[in-house]
PDB file of N, CA, C and O in Angstrom:
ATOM      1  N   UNK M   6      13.827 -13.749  -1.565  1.00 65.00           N
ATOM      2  CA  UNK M   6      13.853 -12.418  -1.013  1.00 65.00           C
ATOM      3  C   UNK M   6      15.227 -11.816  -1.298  1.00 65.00           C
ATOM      4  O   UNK M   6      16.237 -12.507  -1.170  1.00 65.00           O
ATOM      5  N   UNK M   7      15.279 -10.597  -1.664  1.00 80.00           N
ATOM      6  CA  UNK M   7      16.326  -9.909  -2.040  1.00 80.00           C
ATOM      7  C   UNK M   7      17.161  -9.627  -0.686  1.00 80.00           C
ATOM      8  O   UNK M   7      16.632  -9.317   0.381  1.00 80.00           O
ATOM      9  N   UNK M   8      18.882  -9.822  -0.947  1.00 86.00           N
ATOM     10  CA  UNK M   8      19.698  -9.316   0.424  1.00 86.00           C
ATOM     11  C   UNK M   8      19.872  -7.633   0.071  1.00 86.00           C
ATOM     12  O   UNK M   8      19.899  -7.104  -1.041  1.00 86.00           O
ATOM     13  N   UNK M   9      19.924  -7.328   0.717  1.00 81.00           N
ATOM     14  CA  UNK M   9      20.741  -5.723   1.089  1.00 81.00           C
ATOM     15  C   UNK M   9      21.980  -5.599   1.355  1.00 81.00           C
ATOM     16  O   UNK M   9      22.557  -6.679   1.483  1.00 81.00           O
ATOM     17  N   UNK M  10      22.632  -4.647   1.491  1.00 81.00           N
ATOM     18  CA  UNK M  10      24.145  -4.712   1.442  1.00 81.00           C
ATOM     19  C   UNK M  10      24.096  -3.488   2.527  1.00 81.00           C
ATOM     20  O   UNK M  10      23.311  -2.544   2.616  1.00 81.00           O
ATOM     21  N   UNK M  11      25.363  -3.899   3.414  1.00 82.00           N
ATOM     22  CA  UNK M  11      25.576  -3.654   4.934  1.00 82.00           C
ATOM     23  C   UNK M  11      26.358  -2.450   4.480  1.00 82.00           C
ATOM     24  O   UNK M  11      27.302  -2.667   3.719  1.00 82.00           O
ATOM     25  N   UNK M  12      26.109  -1.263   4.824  1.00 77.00           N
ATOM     26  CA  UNK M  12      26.958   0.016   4.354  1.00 77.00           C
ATOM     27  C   UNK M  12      28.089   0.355   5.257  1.00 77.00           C
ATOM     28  O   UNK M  12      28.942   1.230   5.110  1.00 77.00           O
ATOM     29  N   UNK M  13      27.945  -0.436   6.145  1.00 80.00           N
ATOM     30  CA  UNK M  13      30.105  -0.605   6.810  1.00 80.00           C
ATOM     31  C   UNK M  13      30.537  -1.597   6.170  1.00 80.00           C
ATOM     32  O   UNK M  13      31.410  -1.235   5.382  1.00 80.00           O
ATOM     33  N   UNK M  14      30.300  -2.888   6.129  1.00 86.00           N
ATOM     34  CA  UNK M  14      31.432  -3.920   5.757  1.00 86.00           C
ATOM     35  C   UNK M  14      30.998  -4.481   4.429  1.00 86.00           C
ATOM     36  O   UNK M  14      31.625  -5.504   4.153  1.00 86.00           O
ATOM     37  N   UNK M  15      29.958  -4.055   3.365  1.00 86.00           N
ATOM     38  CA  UNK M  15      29.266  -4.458   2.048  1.00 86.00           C
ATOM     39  C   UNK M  15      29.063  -5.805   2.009  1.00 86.00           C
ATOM     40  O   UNK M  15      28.902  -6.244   0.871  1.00 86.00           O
ATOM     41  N   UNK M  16      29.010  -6.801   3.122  1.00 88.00           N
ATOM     42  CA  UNK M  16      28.332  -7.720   3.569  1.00 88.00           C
ATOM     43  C   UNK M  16      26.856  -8.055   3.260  1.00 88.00           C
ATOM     44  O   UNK M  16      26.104  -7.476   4.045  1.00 88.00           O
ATOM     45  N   UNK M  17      26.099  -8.968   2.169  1.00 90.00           N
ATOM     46  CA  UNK M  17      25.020  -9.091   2.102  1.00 90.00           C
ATOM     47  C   UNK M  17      24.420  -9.546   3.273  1.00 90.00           C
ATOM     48  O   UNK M  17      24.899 -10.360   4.062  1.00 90.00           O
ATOM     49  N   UNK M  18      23.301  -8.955   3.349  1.00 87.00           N
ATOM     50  CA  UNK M  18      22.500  -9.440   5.185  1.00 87.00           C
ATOM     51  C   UNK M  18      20.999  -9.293   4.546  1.00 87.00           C
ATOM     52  O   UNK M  18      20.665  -8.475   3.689  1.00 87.00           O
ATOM     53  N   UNK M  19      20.245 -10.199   5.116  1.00 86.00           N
ATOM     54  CA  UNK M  19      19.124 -10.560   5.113  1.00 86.00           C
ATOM     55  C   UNK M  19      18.324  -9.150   5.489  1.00 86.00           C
ATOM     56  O   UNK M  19      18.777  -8.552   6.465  1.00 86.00           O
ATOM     57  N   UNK M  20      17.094  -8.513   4.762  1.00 79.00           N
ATOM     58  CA  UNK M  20      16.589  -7.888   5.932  1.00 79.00           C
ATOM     59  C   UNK M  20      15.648  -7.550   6.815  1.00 79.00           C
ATOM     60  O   UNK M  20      15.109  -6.532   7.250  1.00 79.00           O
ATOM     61  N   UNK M  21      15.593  -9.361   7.024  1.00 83.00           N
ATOM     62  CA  UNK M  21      14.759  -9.382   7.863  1.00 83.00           C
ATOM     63  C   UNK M  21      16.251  -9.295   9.519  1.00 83.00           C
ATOM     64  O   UNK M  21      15.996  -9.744  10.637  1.00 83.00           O
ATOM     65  N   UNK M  22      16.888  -8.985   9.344  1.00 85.00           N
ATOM     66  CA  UNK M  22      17.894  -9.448  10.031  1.00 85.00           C
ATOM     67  C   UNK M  22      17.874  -7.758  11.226  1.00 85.00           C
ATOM     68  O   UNK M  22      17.419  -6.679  10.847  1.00 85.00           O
ATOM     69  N   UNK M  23      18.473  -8.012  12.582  1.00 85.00           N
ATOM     70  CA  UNK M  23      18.430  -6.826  13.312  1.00 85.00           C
ATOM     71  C   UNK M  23      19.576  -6.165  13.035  1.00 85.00           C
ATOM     72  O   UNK M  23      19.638  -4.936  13.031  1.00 85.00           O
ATOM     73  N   UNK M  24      20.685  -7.033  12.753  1.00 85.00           N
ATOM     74  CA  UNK M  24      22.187  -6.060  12.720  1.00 85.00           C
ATOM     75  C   UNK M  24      23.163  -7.397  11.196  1.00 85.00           C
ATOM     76  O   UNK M  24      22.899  -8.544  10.836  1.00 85.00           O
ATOM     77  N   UNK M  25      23.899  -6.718  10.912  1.00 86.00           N
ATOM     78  CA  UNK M  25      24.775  -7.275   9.737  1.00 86.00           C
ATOM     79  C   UNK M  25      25.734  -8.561  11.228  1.00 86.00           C
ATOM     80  O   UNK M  25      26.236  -8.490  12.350  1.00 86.00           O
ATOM     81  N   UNK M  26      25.472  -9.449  10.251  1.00 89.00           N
ATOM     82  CA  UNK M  26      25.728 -11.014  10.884  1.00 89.00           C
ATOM     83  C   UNK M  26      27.739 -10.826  11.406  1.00 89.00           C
ATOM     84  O   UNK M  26      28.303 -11.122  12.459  1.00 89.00           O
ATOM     85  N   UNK M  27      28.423 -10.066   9.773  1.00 91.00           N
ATOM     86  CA  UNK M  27      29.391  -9.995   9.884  1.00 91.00           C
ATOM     87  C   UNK M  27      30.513  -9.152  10.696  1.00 91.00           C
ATOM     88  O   UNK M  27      31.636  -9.476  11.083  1.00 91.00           O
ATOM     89  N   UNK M  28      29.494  -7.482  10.848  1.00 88.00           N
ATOM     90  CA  UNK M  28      30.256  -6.822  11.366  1.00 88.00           C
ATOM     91  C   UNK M  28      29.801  -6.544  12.399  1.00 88.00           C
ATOM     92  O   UNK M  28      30.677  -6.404  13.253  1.00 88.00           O
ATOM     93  N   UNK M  29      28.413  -6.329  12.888  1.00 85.00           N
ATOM     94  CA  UNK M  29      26.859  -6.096  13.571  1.00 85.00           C
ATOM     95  C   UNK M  29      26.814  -4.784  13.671  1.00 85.00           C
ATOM     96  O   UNK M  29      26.654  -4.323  14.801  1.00 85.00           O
ATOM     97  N   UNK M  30      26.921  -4.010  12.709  1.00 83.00           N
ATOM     98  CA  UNK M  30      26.212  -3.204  12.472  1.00 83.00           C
ATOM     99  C   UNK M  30      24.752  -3.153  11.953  1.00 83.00           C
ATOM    100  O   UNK M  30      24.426  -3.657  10.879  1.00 83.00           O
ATOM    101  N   UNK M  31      23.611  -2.299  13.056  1.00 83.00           N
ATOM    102  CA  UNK M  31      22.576  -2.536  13.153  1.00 83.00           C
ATOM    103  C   UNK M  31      21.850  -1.883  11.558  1.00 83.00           C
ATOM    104  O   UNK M  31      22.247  -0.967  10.837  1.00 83.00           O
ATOM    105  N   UNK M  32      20.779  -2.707  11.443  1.00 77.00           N
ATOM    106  CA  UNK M  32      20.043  -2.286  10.166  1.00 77.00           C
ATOM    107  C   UNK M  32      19.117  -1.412  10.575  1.00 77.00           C
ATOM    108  O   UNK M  32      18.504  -1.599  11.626  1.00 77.00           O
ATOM    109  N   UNK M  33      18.907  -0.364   9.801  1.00 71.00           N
ATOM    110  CA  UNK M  33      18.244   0.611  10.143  1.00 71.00           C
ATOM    111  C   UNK M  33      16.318   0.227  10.249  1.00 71.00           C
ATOM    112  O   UNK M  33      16.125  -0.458   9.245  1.00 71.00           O
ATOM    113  N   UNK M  34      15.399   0.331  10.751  1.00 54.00           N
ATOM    114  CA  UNK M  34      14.169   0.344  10.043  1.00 54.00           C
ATOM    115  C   UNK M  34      13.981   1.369   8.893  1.00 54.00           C
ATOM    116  O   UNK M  34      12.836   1.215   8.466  1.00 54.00           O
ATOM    117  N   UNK M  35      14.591   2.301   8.246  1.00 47.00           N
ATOM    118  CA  UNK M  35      14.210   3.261   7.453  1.00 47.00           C
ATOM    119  C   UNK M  35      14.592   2.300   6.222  1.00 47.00           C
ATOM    120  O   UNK M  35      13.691   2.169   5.393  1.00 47.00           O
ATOM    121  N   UNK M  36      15.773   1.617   5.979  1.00 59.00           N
ATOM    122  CA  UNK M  36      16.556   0.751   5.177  1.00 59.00           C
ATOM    123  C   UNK M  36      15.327  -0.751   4.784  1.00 59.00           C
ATOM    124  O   UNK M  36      15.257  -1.212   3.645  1.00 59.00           O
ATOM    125  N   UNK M  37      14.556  -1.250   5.853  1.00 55.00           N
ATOM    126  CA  UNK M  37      13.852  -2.239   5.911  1.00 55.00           C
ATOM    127  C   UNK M  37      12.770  -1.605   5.077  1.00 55.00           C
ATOM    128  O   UNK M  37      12.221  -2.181   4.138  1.00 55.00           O
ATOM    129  N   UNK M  38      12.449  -0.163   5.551  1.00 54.00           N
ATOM    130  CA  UNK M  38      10.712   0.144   5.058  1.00 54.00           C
ATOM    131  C   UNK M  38      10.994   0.785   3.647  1.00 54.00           C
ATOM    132  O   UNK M  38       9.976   1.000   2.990  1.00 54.00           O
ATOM    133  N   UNK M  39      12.687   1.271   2.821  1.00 54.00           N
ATOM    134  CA  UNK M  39      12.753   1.302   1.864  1.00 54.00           C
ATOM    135  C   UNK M  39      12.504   0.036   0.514  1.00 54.00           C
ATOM    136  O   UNK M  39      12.035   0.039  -0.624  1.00 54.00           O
ATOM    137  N   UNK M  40      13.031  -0.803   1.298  1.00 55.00           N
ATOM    138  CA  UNK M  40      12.973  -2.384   0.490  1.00 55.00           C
ATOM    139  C   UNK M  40      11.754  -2.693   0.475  1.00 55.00           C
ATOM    140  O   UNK M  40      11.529  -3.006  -0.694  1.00 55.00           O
ATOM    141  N   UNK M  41      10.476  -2.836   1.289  1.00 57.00           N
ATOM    142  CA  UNK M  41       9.443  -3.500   1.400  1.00 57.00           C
ATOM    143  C   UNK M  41       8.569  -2.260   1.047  1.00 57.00           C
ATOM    144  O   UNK M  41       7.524  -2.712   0.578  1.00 57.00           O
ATOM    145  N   UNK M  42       8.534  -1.138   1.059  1.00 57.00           N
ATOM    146  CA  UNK M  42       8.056  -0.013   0.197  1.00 57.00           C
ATOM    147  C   UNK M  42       6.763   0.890   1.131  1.00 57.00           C
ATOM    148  O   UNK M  42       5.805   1.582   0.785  1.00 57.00           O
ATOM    149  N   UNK M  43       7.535   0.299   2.938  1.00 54.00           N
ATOM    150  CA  UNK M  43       6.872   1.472   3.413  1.00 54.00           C
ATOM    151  C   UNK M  43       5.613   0.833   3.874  1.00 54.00           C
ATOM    152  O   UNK M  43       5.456  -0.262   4.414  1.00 54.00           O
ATOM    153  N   UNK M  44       4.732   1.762   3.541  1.00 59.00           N
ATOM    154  CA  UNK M  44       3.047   1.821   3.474  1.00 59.00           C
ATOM    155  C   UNK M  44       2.483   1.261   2.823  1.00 59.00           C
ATOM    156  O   UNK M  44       1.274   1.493   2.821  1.00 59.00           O
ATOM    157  N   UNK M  45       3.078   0.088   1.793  1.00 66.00           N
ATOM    158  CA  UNK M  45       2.842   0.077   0.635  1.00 66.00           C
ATOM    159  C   UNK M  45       1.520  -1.500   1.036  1.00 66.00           C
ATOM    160  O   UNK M  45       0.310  -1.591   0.824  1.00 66.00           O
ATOM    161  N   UNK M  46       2.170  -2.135   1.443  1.00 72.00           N
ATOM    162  CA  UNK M  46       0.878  -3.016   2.049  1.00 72.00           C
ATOM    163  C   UNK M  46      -0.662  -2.314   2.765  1.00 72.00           C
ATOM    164  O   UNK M  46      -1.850  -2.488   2.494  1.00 72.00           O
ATOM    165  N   UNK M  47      -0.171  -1.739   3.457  1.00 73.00           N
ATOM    166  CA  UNK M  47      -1.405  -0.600   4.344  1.00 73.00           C
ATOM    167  C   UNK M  47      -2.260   0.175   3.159  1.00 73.00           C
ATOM    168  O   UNK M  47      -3.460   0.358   3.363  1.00 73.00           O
ATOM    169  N   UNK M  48      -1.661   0.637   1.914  1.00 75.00           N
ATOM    170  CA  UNK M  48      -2.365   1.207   0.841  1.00 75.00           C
ATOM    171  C   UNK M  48      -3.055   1.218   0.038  1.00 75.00           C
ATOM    172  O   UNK M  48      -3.883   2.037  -0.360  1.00 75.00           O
ATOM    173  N   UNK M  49      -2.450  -0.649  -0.565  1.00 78.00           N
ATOM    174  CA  UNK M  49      -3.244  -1.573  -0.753  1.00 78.00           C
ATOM    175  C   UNK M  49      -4.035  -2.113  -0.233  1.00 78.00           C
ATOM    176  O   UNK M  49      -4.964  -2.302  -1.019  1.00 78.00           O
ATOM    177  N   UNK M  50      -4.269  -2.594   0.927  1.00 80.00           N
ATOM    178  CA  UNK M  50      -5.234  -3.218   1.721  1.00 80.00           C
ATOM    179  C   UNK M  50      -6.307  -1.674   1.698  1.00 80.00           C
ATOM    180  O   UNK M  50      -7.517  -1.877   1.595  1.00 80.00           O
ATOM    181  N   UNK M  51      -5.993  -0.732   1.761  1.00 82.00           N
ATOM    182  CA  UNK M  51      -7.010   0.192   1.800  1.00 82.00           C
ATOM    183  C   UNK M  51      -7.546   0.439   0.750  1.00 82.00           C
ATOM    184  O   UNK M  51      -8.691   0.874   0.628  1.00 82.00           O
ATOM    185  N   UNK M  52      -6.556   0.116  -0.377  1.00 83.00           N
ATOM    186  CA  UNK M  52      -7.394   0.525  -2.117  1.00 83.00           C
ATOM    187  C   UNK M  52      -8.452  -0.647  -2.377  1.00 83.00           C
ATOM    188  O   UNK M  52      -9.563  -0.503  -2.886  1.00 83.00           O
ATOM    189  N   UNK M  53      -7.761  -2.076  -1.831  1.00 89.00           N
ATOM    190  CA  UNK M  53      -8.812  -2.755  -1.878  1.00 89.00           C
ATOM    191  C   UNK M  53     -10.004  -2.420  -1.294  1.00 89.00           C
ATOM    192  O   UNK M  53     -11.024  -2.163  -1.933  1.00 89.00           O
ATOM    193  N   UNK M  54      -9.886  -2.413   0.210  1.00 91.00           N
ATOM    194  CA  UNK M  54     -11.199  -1.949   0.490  1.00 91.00           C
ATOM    195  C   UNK M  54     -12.441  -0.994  -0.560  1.00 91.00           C
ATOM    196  O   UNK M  54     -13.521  -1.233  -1.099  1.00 91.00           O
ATOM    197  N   UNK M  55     -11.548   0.109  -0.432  1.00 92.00           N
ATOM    198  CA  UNK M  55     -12.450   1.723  -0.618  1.00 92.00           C
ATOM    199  C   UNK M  55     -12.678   1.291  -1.956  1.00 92.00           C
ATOM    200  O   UNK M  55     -13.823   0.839  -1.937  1.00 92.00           O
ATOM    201  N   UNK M  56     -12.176   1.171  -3.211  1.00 93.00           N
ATOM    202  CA  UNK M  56     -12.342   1.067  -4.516  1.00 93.00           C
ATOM    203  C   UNK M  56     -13.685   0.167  -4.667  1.00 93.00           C
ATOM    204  O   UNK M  56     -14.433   0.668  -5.506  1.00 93.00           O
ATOM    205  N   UNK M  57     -14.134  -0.874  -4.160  1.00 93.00           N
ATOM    206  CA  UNK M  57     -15.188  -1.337  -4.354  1.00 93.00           C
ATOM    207  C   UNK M  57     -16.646  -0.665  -3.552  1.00 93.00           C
ATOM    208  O   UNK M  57     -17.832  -0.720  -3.876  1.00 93.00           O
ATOM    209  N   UNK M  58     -16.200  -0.257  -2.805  1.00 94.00           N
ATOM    210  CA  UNK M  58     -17.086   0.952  -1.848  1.00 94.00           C
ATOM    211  C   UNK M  58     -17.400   1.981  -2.998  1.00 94.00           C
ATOM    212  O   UNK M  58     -18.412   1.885  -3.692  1.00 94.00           O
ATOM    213  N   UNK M  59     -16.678   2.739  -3.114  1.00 95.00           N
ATOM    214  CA  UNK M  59     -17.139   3.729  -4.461  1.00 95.00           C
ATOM    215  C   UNK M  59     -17.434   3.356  -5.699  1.00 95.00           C
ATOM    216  O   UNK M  59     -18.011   4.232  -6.343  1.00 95.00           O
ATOM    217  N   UNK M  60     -17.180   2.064  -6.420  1.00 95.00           N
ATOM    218  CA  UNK M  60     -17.800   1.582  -7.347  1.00 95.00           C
ATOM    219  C   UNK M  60     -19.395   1.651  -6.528  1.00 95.00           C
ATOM    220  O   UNK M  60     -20.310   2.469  -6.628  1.00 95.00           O
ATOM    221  N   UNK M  61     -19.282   0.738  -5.921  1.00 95.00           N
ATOM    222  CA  UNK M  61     -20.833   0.738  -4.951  1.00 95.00           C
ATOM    223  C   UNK M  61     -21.579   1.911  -5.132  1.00 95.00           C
ATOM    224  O   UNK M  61     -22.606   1.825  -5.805  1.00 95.00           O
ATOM    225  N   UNK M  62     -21.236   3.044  -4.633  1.00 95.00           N
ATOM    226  CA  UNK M  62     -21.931   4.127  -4.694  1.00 95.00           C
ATOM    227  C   UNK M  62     -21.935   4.862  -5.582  1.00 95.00           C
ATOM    228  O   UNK M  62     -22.773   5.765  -5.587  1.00 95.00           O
ATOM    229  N   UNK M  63     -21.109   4.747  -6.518  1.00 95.00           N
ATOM    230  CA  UNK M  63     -21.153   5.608  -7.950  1.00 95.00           C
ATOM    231  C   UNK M  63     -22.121   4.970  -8.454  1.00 95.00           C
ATOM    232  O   UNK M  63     -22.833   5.885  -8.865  1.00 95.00           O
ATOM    233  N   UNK M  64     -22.804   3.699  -8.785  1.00 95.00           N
ATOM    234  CA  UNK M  64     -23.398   2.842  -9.275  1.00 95.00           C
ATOM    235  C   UNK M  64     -25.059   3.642  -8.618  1.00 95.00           C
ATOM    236  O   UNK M  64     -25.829   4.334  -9.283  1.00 95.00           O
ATOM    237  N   UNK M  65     -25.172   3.330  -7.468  1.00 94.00           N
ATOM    238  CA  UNK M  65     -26.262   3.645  -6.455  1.00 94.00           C
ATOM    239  C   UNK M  65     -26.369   5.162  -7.388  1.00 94.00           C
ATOM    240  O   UNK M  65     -27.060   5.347  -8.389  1.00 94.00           O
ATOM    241  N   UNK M  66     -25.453   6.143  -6.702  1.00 93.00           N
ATOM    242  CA  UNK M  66     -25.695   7.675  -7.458  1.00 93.00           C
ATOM    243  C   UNK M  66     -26.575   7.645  -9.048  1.00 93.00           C
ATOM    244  O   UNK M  66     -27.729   8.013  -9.267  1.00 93.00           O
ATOM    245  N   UNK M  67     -25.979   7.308  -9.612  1.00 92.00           N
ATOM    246  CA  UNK M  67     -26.190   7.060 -11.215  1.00 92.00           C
ATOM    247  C   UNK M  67     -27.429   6.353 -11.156  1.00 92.00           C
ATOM    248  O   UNK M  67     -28.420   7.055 -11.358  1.00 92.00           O
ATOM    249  N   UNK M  68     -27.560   5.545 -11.006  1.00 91.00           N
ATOM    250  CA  UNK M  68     -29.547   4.428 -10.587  1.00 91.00           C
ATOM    251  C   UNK M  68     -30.609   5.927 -10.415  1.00 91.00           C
ATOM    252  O   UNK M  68     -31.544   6.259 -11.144  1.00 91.00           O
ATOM    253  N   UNK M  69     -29.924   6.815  -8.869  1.00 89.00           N
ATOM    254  CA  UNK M  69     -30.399   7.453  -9.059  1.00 89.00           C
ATOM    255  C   UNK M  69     -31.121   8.635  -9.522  1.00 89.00           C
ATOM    256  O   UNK M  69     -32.161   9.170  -9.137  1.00 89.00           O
ATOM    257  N   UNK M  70     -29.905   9.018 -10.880  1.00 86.00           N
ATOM    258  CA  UNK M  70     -30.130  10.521 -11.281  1.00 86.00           C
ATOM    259  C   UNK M  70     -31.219   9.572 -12.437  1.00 86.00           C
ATOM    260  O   UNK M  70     -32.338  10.038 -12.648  1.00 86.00           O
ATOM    261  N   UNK M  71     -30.801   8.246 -13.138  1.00 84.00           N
ATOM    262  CA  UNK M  71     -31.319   7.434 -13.915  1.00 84.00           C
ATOM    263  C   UNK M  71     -32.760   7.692 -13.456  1.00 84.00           C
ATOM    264  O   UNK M  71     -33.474   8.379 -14.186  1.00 84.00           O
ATOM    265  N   UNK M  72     -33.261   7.186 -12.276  1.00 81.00           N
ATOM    266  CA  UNK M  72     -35.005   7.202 -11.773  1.00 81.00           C
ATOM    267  C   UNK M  72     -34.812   8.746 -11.707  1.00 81.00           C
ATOM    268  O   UNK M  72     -35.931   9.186 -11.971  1.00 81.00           O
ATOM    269  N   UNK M  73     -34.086   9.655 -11.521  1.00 79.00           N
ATOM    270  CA  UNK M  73     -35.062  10.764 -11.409  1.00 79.00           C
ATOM    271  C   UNK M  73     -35.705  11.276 -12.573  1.00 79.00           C
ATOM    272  O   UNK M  73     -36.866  11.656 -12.725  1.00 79.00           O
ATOM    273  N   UNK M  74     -34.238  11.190 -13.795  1.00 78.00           N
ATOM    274  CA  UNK M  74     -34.730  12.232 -15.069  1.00 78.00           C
ATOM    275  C   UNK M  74     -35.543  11.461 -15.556  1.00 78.00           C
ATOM    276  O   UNK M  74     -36.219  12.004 -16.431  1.00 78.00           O
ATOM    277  N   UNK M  75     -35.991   9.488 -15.210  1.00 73.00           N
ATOM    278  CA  UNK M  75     -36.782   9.353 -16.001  1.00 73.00           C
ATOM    279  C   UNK M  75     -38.598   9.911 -15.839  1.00 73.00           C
ATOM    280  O   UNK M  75     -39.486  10.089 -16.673  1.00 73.00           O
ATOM    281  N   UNK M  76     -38.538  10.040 -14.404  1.00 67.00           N
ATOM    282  CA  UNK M  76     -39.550  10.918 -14.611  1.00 67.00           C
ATOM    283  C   UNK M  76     -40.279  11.972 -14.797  1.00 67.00           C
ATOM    284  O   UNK M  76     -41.413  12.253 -14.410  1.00 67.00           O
ATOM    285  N   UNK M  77     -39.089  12.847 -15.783  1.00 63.00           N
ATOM    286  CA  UNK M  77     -39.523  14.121 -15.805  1.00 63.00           C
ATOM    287  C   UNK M  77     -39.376  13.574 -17.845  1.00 63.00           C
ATOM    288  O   UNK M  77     -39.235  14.473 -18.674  1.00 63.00           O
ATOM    289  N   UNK M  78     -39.411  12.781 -18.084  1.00 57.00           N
ATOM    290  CA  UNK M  78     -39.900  12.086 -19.623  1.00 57.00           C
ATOM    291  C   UNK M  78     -40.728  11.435 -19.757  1.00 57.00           C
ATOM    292  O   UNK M  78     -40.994  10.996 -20.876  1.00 57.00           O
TER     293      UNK M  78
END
């Protein structure tokens, strides 16, 4: 896991860490959710979901325009 660097004392600190070990100056959560990218788990777990859901139904849609026009041939 990558350290971060403590913007009072340029102290590498963990960040999973609450405050810099050396000076304790506290780590921000904005600083944590820049490194780990936020939403970025939550987005994924949702692309997983939905993306196979709409394959699903694009598939279903298409079957169906498939049975309709074939019976107008």
């Amino acid at each position: 896991m990558a350290l971060i660097i403590c913007p009072e004392c340029q102290a590498q600190v963990s960040p999973r860490a609450r405050s810099c070990p050396k000076c304790g100056e506290p780590i921000k959560v904005w600083r944590r959710r820049i490194l780990y990218g936020g939403a970025g788990f939550v987005g994924c777990l949702i692309l997983i979901i939905l993306l196979p859901l709409f394959i699903i139904l694009l598939e279903m849609i298409l079957n169906y325009i498939d049975a309709r026009t074939a019976l107008w041939w």
